[in-house]
mmCIF file of C-alpha atoms in Angstrom:
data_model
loop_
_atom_site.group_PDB
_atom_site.id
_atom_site.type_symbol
_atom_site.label_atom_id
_atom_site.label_comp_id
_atom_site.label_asym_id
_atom_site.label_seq_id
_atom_site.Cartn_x
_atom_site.Cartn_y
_atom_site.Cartn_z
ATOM 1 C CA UNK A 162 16.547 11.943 -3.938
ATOM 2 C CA UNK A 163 16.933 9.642 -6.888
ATOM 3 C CA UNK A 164 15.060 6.483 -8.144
ATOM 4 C CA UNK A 165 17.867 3.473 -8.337
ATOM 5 C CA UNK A 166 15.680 0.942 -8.997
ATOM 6 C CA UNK A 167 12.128 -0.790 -9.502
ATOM 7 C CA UNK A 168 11.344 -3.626 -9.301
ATOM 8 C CA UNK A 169 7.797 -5.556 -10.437
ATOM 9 C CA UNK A 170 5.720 -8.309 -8.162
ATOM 10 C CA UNK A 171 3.021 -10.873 -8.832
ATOM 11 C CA UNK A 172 0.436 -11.958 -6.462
ATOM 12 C CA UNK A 173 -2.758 -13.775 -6.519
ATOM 13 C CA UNK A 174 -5.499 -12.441 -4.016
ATOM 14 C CA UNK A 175 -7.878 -15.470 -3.427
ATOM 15 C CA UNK A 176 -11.562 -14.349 -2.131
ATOM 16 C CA UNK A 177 -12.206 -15.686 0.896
ATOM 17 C CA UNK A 178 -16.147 -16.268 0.012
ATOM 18 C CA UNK A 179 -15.347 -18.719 -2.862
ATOM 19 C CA UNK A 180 -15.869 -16.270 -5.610
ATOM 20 C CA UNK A 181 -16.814 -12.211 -6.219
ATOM 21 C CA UNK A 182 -19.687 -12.036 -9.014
ATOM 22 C CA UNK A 183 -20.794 -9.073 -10.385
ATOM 23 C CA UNK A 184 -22.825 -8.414 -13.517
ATOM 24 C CA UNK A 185 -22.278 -11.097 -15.935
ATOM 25 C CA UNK A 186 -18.380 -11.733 -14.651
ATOM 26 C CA UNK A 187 -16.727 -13.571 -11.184
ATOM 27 C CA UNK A 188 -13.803 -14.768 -10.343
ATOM 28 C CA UNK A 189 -12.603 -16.735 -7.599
ATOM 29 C CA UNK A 190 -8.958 -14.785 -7.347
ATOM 30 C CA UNK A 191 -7.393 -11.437 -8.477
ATOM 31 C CA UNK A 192 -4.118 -10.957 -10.380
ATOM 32 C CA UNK A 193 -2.576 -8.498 -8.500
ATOM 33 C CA UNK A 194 0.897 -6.151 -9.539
ATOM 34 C CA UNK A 195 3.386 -4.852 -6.463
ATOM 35 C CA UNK A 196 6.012 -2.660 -7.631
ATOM 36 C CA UNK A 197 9.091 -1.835 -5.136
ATOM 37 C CA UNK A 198 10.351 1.968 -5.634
ATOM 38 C CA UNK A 199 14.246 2.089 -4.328
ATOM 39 C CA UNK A 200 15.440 5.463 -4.055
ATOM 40 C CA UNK A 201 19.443 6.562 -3.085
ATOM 41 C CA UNK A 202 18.275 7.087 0.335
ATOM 42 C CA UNK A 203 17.598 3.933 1.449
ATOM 43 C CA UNK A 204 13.737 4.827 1.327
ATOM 44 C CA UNK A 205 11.503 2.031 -0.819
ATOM 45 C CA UNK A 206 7.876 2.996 -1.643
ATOM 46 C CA UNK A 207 5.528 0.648 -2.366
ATOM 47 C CA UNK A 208 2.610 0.682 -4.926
ATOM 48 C CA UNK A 209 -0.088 -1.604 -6.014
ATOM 49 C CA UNK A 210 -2.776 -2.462 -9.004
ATOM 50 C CA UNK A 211 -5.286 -4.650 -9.888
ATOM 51 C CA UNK A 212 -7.601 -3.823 -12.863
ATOM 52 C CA UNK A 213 -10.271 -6.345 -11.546
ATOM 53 C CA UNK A 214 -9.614 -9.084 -14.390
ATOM 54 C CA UNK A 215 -9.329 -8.195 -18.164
ATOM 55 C CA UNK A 216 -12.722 -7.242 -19.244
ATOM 56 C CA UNK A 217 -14.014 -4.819 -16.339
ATOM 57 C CA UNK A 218 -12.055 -1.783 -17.750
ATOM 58 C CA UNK A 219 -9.659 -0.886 -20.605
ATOM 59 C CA UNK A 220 -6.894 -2.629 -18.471
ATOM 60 C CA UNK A 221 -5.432 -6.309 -17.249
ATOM 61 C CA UNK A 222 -2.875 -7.732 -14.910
ATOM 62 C CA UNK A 223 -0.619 -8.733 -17.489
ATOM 63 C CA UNK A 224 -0.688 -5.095 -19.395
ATOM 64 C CA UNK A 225 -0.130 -3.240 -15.984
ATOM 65 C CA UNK A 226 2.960 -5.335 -15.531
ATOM 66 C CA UNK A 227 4.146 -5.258 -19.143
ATOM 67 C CA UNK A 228 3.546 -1.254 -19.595
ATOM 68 C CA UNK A 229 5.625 -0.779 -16.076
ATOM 69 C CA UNK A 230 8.176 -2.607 -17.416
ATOM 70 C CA UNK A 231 8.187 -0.553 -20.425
ATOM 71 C CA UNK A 232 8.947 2.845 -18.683
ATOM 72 C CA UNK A 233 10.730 1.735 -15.414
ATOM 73 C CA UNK A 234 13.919 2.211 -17.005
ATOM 74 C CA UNK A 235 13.111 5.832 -17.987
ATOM 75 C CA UNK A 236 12.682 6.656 -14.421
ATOM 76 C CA UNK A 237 15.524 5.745 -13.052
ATOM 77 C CA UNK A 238 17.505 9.246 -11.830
ATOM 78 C CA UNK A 239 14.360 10.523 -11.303
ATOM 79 C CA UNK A 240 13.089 12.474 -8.499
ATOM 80 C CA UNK A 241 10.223 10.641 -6.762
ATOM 81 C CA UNK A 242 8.878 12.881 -4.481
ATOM 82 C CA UNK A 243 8.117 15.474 -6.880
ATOM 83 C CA UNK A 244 5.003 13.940 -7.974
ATOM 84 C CA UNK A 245 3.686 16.148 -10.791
ATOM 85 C CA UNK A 246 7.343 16.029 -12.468
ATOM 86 C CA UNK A 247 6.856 12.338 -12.371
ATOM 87 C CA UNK A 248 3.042 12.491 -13.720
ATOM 88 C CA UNK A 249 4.337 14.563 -16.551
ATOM 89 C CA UNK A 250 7.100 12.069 -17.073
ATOM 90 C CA UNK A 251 5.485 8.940 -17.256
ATOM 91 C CA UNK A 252 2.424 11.102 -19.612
ATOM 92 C CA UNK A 253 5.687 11.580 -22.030
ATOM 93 C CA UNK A 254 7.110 8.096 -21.742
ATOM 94 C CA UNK A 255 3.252 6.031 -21.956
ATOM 95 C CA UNK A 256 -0.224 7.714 -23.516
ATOM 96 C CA UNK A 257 -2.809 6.510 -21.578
ATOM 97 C CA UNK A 258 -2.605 3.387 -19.518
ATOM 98 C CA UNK A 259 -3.866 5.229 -16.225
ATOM 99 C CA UNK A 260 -3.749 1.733 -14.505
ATOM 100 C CA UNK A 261 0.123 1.044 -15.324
ATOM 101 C CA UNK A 262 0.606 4.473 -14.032
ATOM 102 C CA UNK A 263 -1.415 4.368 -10.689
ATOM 103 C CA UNK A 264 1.118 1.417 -9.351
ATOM 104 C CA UNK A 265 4.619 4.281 -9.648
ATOM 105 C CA UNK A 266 2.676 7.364 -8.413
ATOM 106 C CA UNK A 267 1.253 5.563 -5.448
ATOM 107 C CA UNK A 268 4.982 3.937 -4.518
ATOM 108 C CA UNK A 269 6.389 7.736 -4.998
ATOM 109 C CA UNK A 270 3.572 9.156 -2.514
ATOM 110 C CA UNK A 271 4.643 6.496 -0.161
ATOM 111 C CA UNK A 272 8.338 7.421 -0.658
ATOM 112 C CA UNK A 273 7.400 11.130 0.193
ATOM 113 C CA UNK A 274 5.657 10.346 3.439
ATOM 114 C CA UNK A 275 8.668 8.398 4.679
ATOM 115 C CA UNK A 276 10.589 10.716 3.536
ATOM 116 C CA UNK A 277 9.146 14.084 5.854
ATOM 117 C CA UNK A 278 8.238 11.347 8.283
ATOM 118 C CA UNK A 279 4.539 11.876 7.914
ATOM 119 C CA UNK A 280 1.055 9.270 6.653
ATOM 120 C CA UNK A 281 -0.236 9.977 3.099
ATOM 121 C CA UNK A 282 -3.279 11.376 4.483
ATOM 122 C CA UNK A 283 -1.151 14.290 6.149
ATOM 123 C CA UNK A 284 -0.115 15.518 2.616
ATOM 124 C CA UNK A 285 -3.771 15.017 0.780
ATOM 125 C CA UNK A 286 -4.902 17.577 2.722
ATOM 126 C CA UNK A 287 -4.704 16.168 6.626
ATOM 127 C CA UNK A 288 -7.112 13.843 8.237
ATOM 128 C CA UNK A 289 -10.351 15.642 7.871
ATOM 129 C CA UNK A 290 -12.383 12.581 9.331
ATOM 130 C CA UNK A 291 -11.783 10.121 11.964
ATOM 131 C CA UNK A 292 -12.833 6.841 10.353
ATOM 132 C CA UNK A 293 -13.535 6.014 6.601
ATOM 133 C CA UNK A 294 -17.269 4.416 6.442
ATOM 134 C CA UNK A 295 -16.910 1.305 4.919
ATOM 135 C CA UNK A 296 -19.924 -0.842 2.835
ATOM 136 C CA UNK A 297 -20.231 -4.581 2.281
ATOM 137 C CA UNK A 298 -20.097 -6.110 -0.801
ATOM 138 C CA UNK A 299 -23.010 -8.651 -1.861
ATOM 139 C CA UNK A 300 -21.911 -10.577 -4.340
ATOM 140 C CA UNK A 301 -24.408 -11.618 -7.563
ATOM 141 C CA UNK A 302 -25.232 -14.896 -6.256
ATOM 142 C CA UNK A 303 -29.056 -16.716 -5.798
ATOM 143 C CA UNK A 304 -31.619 -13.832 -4.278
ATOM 144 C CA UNK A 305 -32.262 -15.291 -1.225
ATOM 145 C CA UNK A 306 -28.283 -16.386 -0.538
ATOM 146 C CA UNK A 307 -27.900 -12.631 -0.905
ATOM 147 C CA UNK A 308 -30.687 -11.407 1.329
ATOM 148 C CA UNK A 309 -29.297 -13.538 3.902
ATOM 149 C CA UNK A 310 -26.042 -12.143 3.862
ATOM 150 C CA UNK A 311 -27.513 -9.025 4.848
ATOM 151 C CA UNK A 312 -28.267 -10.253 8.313
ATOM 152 C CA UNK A 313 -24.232 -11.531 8.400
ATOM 153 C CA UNK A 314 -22.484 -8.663 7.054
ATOM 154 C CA UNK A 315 -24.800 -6.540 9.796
ATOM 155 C CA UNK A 316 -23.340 -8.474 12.623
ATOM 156 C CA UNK A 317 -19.962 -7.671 11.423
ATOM 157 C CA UNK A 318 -21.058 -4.041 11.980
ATOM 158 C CA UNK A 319 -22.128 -2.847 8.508
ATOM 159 C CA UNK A 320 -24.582 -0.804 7.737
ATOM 160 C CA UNK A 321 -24.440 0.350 4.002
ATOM 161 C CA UNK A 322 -24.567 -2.655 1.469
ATOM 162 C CA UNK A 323 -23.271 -2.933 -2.500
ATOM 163 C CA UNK A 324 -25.416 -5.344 -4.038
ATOM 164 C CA UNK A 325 -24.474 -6.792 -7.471
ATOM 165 C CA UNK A 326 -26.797 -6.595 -9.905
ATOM 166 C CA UNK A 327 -26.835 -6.081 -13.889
ATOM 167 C CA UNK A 328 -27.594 -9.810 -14.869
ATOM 168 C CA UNK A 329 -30.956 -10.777 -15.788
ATOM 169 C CA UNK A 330 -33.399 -8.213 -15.200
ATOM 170 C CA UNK A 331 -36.103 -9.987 -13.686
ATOM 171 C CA UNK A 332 -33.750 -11.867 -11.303
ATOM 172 C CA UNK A 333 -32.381 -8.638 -10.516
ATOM 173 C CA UNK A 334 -35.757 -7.351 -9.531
ATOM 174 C CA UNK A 335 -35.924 -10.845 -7.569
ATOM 175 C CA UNK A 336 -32.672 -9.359 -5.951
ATOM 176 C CA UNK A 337 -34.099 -5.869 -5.158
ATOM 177 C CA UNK A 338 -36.930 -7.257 -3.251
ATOM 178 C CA UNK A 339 -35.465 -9.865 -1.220
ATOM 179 C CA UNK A 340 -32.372 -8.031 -0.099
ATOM 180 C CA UNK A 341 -34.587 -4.967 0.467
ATOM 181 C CA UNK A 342 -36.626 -7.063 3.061
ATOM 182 C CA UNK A 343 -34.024 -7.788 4.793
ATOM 183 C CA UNK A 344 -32.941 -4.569 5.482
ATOM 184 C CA UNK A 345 -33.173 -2.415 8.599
ATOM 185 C CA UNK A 346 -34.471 0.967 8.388
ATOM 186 C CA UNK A 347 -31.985 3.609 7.802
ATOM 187 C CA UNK A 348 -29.616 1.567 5.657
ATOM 188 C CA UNK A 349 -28.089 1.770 2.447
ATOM 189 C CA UNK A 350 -28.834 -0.157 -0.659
ATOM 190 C CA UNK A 351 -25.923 0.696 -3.587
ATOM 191 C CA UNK A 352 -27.422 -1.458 -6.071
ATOM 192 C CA UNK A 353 -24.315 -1.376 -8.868
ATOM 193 C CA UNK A 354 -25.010 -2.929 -11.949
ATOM 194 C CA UNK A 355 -21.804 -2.534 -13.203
ATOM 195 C CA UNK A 356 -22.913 -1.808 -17.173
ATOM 196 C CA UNK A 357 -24.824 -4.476 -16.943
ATOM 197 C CA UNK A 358 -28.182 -3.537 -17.875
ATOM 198 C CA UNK A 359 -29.563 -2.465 -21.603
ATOM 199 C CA UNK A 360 -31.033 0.779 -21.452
ATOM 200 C CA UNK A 361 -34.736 -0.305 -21.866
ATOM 201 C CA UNK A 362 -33.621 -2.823 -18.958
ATOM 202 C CA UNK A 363 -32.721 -0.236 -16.667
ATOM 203 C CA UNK A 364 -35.217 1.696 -16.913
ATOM 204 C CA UNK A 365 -37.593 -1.347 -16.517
ATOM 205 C CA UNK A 366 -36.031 -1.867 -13.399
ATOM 206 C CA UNK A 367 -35.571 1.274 -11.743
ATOM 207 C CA UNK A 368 -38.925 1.571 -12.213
ATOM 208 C CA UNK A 369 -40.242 -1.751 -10.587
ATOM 209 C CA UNK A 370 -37.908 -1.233 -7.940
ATOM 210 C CA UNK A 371 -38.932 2.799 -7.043
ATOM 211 C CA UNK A 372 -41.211 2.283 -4.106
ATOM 212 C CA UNK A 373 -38.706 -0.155 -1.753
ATOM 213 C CA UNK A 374 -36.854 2.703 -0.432
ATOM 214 C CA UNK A 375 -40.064 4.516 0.928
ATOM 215 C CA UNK A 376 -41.778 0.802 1.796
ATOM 216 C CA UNK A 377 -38.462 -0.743 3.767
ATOM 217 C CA UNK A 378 -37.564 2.913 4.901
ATOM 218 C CA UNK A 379 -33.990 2.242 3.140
ATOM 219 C CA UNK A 380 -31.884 4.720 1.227
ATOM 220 C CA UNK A 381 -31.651 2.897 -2.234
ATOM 221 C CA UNK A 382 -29.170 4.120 -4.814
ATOM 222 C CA UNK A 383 -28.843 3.122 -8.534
ATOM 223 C CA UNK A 384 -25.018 2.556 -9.181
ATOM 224 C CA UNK A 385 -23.634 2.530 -13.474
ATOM 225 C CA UNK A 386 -26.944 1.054 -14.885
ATOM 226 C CA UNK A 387 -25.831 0.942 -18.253
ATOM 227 C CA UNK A 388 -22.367 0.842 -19.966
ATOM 228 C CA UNK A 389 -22.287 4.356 -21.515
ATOM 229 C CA UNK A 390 -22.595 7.880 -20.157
ATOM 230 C CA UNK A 391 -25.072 8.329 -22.988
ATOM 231 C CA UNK A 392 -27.540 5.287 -21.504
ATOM 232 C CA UNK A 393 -27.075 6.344 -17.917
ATOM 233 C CA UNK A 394 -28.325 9.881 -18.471
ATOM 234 C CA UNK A 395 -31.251 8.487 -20.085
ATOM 235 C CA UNK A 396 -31.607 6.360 -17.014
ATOM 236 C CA UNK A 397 -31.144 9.123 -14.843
ATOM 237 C CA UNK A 398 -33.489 11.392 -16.272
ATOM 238 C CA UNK A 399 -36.547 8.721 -16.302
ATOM 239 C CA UNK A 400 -35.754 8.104 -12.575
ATOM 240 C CA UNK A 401 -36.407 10.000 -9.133
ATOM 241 C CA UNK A 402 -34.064 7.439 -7.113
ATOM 242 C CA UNK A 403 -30.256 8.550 -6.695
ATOM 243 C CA UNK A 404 -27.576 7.742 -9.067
ATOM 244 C CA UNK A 405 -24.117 6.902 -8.975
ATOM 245 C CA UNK A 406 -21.663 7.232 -12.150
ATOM 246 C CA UNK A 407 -18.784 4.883 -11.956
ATOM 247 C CA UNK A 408 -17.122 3.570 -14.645
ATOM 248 C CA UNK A 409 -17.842 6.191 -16.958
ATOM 249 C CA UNK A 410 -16.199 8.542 -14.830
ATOM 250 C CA UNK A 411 -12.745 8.443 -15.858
ATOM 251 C CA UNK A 412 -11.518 11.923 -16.612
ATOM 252 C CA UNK A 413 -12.022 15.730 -15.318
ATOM 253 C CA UNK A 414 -13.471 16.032 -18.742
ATOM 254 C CA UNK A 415 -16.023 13.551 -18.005
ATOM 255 C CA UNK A 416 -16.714 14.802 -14.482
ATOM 256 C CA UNK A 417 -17.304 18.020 -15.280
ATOM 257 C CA UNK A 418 -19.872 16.849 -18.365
ATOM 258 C CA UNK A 419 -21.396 15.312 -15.895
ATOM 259 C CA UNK A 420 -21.751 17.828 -13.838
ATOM 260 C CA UNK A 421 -23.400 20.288 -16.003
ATOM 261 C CA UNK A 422 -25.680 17.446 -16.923
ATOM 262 C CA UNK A 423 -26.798 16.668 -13.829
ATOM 263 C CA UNK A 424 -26.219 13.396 -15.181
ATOM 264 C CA UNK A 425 -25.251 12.110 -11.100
ATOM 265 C CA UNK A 426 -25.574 12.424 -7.540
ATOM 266 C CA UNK A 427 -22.699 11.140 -6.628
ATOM 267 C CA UNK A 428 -19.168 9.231 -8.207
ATOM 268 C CA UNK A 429 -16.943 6.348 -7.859
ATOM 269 C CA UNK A 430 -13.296 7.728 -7.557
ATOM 270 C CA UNK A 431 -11.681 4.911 -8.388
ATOM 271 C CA UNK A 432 -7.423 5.335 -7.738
ATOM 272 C CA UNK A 433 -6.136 3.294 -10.629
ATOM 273 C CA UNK A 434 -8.806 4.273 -13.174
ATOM 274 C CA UNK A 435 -7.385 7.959 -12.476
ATOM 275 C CA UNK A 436 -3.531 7.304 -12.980
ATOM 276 C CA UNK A 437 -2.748 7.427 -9.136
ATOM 277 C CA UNK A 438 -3.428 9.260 -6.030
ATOM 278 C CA UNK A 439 -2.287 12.568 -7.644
ATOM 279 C CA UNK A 440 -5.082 12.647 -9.899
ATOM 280 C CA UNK A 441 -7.454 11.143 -7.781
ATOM 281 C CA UNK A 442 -6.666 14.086 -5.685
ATOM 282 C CA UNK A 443 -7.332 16.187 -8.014
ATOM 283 C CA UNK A 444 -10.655 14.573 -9.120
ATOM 284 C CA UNK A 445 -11.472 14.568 -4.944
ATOM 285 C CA UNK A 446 -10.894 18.260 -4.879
ATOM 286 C CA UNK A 447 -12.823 19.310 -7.846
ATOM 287 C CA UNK A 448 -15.526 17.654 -6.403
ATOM 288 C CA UNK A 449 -15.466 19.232 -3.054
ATOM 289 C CA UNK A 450 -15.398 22.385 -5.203
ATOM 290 C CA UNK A 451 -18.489 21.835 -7.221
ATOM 291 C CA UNK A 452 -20.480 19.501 -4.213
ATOM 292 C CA UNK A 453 -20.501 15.715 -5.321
ATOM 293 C CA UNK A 454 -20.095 13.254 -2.995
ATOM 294 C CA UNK A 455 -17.755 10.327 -3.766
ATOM 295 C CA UNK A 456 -17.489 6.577 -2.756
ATOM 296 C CA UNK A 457 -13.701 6.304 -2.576
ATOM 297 C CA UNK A 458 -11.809 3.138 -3.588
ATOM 298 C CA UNK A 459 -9.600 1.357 -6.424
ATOM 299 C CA UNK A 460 -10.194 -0.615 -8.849
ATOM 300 C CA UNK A 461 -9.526 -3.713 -6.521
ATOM 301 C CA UNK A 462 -6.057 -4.586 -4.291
ATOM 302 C CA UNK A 463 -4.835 -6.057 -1.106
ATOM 303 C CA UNK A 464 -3.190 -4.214 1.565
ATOM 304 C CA UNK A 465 -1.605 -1.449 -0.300
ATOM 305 C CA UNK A 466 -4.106 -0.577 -2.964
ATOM 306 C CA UNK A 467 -6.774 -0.497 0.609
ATOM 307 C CA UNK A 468 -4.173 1.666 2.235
ATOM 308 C CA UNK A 469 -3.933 4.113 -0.195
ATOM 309 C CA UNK A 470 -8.213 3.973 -0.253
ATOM 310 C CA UNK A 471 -7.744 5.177 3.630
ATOM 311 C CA UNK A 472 -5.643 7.552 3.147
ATOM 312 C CA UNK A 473 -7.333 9.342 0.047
ATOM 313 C CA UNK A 474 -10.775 9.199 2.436
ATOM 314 C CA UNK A 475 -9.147 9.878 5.562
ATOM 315 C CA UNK A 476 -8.284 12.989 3.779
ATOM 316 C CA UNK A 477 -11.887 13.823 2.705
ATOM 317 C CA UNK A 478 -13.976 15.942 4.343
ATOM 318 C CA UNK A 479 -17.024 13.645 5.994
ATOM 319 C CA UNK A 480 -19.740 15.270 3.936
ATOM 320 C CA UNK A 481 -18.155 14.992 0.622
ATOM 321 C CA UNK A 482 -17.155 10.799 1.749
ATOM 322 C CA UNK A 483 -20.162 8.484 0.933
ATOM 323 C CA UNK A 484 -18.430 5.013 1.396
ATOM 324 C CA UNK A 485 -14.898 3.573 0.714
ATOM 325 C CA UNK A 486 -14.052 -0.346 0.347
ATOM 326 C CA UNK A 487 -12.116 -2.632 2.245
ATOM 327 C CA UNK A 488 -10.619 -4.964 -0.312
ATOM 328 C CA UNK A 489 -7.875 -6.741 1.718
ATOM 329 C CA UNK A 490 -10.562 -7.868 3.892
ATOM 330 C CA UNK A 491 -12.064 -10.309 1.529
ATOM 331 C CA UNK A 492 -8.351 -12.245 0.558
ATOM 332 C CA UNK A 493 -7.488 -14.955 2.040
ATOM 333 C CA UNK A 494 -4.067 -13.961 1.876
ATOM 334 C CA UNK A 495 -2.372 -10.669 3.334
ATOM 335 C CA UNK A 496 0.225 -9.426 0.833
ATOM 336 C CA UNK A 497 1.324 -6.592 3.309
ATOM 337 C CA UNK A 498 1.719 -6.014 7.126
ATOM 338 C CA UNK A 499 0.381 -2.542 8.751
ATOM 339 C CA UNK A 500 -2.711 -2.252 6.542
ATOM 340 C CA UNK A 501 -5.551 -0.002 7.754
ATOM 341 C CA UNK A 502 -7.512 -1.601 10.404
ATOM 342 C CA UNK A 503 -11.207 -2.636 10.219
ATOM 343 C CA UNK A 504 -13.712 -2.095 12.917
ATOM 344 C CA UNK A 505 -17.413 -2.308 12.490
ATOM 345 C CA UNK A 506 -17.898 -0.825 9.263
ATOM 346 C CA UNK A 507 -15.280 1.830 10.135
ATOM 347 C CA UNK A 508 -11.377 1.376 8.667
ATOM 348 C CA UNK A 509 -8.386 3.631 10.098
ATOM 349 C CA UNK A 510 -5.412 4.694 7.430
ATOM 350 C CA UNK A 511 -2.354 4.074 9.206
ATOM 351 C CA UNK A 512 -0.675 6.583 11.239
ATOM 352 C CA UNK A 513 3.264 4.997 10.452
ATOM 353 C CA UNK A 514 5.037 7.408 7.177
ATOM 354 C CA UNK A 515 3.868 7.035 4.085
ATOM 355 C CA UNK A 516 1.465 4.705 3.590
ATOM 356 C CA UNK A 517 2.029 2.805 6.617
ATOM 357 C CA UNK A 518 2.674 -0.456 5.015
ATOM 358 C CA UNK A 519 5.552 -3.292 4.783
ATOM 359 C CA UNK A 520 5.154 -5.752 2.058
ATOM 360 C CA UNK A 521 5.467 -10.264 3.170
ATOM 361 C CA UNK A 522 8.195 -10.714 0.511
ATOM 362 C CA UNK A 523 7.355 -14.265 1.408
ATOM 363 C CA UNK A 524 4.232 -13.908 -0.437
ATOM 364 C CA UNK A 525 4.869 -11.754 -3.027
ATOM 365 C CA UNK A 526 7.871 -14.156 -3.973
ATOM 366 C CA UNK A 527 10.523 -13.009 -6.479
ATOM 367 C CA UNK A 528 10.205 -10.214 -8.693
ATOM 368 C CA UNK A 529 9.463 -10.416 -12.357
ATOM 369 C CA UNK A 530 11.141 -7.499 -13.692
ATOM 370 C CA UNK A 531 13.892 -5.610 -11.899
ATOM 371 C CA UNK A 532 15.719 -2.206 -13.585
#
């Protein structure tokens, strides 16, 4: 099989609460990139990325579109279902730019499962869980706006809640408190600052906030306090309460520092921030290997970035699978049909080849760039 063309898409993602706020950013819609993989068989894999706006990570819309662009023609006559031939090739033809890269390798793991007739999931190892445990995002907003939401996003069948944090400390400790309250016992608090925080902030907090977990009878996690792996371990080490590493994790190298550290108890895989579901695979398995737990997810998306989420968790074993996000659930626009399906707090990966997904050309409108 040989890549004939790609071709490079444009979408908006609109939020259907108004905005998404985190730390000291929000934005009220996401520039999203679709890229269409056509192969001389008649199959097309799809693949999706969206870097969150331009100052979350090393990495915006317009790059992702522009360094795609750059190597697509390079790729043509390539193979896409040998997917570590076409990790080394686009390593040759771009250094760095995981992001640019995630968008190809996630359209050639989508031409692979059409092509043997099987989901994604069924070639990252089979579907190890039933349903992908899914938590609600509370986004920065006024404390007591987000402590109600609590009550609203339980109804909808959650039980495990990310609340935004890393703005102004003492608001944030407003935030802790009042969300905490309105908690049931036995939930989860994943209070992600996003790098928000100084270090002497942090630790400020985490300390006023220690005692909610055993007061509420909540599980209460401390998500990227700080922006660098250097602060958080500081962080970490002052503090008794859980810790996820997120944005610092964005290497094996990394990972495995972290490890030894015992800088974490658990890591945000994040798809894009990897280079693709091959790496992320391989990040997943190394983990499994040395016994950290991962929330599972992307950098953002709509329906395809979220399928490839479900598939990459599906394909977890439960134990190792803390939480995974939903994103096309909070657009007000659906940019693909067959996406996984939301129940509860529960989604499904598709069961269809691939990654069970048919882009609404309609949407995504004409293409930018084609081969």
């Amino acid at each position: 099989m040989k890549i004939t063309r790609i071709s490079i898409y444009q979408v908006d993602l609109p939020m259907k609460e108004g905005s998404y706020s985190w730390s000291t950013q929000s934005f009220s819609a996401f520039d999203s990139t679709v890229i269409a993989i056509e192969t001389d068989e008649g199959i097309t894999g799809y693949g999706e990325t969206c870097p969150l706006g331009p100052s979350y990570l090393a990495a915006y819309a317009e790059g992702a579109r522009a360094g795609i662009a750059k190597i697509a023609p390079d790729l043509i006559g390539e193979d896409p279902t040998e997917l570590d031939c076409i990790n080394d090739c686009l390593d040759l033809l771009l250094k760095g730019h995981p992001y640019v890269k995630s968008a190809i390798d996630m359209a050639c793991w989508d031409i692979l499962g059409k092509s043997v007739g099987k989901p994604v999931y069924s070639l990252l190892g089979g579907k190890r869980q039933d349903q992908v445990k899914l938590f609600k995002v509370i986004s920065r907003t006024d404390p007591d706006v987000m402590a109600a939401r609590v009550g609203e996003y339980r109804e909808l069948g959650f039980s495990q809640f990310q609340m935004k944090v890393g703005e102004d400390p003492t608001t944030d400790i407003e935030r802790f408190k009042k969300v905490a309250a309105a908690m049931q016992p036995g939930e989860v608090m994943d209070a992600d600052a996003n790098t928000g925080w100084r270090q002497h902030d942090a630790i400020r907090v985490v300390d006023a906030v220690r005692s909610l977990a055993s007061e509420h009878d909540i599980r209460l996690y401390i998500e990227q306090p700080c922006l660098t792996y250097e602060e958080c371990l500081v962080v970490r080490q002052h503090t008794d309460l859980p810790m996820i590493l997120d944005e610092c994790m964005e290497s094996l190298g990394v990972l495995l520092r972290g490890y030894n550290d015992r800088a974490m108890d658990l890591i945000n895989l994040k798809i894009n921030r990897m280079g693709g579901l091959t790496r992320a695979r391989q990040v997943r398995d190394l983990c499994i290997s040395l016994g950290i737990v991962m929330t599972i997810e992307d950098s953002w998306g709509g329906e395809i970035a979220t399928s490839a989420i479900a598939h990459l968790a599906q394909s977890t074993p439960a134990g190792f699978h803390f939480q995974s996000s939903a994103f096309h659930d909070y657009h007000t626009v659906a940019i693909a049909t067959g996406g996984p399906v939301v129940t509860g707090g529960f989604m499904h990966a598709p069961d269809a080849p691939g990654l069970g997904v048919e882009p609404v050309m309609d949407v995504l409108g004409e293409p930018l760039f084609v081969t």
